[in-house]
Short mmCIF file of C-alpha atoms in Angstrom, two decimals:
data_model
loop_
_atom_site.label_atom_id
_atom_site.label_comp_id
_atom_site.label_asym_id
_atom_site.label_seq_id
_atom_site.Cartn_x
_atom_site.Cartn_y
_atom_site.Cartn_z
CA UNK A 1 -6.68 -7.51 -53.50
CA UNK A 2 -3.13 -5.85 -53.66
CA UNK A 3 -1.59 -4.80 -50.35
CA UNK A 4 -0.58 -1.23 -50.83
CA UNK A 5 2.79 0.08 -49.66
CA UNK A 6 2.98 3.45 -47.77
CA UNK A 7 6.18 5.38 -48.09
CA UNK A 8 7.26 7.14 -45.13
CA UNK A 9 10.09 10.45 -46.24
CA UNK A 10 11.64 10.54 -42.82
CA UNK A 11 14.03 12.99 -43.08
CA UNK A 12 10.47 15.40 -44.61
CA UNK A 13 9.12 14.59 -41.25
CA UNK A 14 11.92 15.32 -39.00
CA UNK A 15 11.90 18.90 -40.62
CA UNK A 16 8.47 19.48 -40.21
CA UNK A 17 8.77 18.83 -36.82
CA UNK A 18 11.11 20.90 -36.04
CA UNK A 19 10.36 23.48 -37.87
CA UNK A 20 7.18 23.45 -36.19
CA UNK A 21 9.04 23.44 -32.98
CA UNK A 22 11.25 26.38 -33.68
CA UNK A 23 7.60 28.18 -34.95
CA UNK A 24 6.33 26.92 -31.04
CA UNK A 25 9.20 26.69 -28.51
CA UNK A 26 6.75 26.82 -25.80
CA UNK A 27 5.30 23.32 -26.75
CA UNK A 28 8.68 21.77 -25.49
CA UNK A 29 7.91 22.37 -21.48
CA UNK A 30 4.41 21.87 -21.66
CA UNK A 31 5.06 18.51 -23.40
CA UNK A 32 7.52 18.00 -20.73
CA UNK A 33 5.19 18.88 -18.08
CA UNK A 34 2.22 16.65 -19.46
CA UNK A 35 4.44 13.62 -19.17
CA UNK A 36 6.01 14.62 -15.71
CA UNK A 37 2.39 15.11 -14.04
CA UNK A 38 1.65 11.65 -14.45
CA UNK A 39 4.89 10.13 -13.73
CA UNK A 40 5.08 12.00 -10.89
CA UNK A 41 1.49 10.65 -9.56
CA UNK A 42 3.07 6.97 -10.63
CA UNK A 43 5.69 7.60 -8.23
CA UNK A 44 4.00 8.91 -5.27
CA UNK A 45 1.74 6.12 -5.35
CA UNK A 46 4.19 3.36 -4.90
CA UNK A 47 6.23 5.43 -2.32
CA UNK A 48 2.70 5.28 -0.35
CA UNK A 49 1.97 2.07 -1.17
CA UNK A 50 5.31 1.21 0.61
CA UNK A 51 4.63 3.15 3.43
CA UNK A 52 1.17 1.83 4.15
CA UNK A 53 2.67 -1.67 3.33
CA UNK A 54 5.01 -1.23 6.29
CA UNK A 55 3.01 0.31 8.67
CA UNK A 56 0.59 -2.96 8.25
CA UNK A 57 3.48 -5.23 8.32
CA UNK A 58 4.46 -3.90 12.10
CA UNK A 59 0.86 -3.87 12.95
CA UNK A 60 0.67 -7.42 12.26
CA UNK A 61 4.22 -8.12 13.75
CA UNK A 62 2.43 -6.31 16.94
CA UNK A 63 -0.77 -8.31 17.04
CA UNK A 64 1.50 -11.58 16.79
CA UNK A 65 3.81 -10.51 19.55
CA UNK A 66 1.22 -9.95 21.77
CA UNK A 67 -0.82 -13.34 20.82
CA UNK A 68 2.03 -14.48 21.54
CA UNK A 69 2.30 -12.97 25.08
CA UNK A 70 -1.22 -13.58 25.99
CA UNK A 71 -0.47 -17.73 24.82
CA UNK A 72 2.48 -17.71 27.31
CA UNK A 73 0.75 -15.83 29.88
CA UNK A 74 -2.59 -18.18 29.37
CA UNK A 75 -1.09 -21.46 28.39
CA UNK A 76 -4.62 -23.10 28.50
CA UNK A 77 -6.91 -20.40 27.15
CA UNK A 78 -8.60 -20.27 30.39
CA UNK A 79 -7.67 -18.66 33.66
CA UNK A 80 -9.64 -19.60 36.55
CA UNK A 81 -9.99 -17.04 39.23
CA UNK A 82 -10.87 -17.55 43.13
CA UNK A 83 -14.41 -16.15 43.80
CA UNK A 84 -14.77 -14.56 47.39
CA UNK A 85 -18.75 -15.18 47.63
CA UNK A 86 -18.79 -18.59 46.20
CA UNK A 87 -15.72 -20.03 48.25
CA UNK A 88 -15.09 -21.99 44.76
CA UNK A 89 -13.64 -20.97 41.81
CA UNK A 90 -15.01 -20.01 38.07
CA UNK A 91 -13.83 -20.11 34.75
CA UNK A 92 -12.85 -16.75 33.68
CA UNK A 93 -12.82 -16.24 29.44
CA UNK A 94 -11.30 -12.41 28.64
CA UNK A 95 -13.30 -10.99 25.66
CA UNK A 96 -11.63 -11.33 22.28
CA UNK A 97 -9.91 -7.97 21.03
CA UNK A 98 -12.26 -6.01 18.82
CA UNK A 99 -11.05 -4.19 15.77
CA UNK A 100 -11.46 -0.38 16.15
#
């Protein structure tokens, strides 16, 4: 089977197409404005993304700070408190934090 060549006339092209484009100058903004749409979308998305990304990086940064407090307040995990009606003492566990 012979491969066959294809000829391109590029310069035949170039003034087809812009021919057609002086026949249709309107096509030049709306072809701008179909490929600015979705870069635009592209870069609102990743500005968010940022965003978000930071606002759950200081959330975490907060959750370790105060893990971090409760461990220095608590250095055993346990705090035992006096109980009045007992005379003795109990253990006393705090709940962990739930997630809202």
């Amino acid at each position: 089977m012979a491969k066959k060549t294809v000829t391109i006339d590029f310069a035949k092209l170039a003034g087809e197409r812009a021919e057609f484009i002086k026949e249709n100058p309107w096509l030049i903004p709306a072809g701008l404005a179909i490929q600015m749409i979705p870069l635009a979308m592209l870069i609102h998305g990743h500005v968010k993304k940022n965003i978000y990304k930071k606002k759950l990086q200081i959330e975490r940064e907060k959750t370790k700070q105060l893990e971090l407090q409760y461990q220095n307040d608590h250095p055993h995990g346990h705090h035992r408190h006096h109980s009045h009606r007992n005379g003795g003492y109990h253990n006393f566990d705090p709940m962990a934090p739930q997630q809202l």
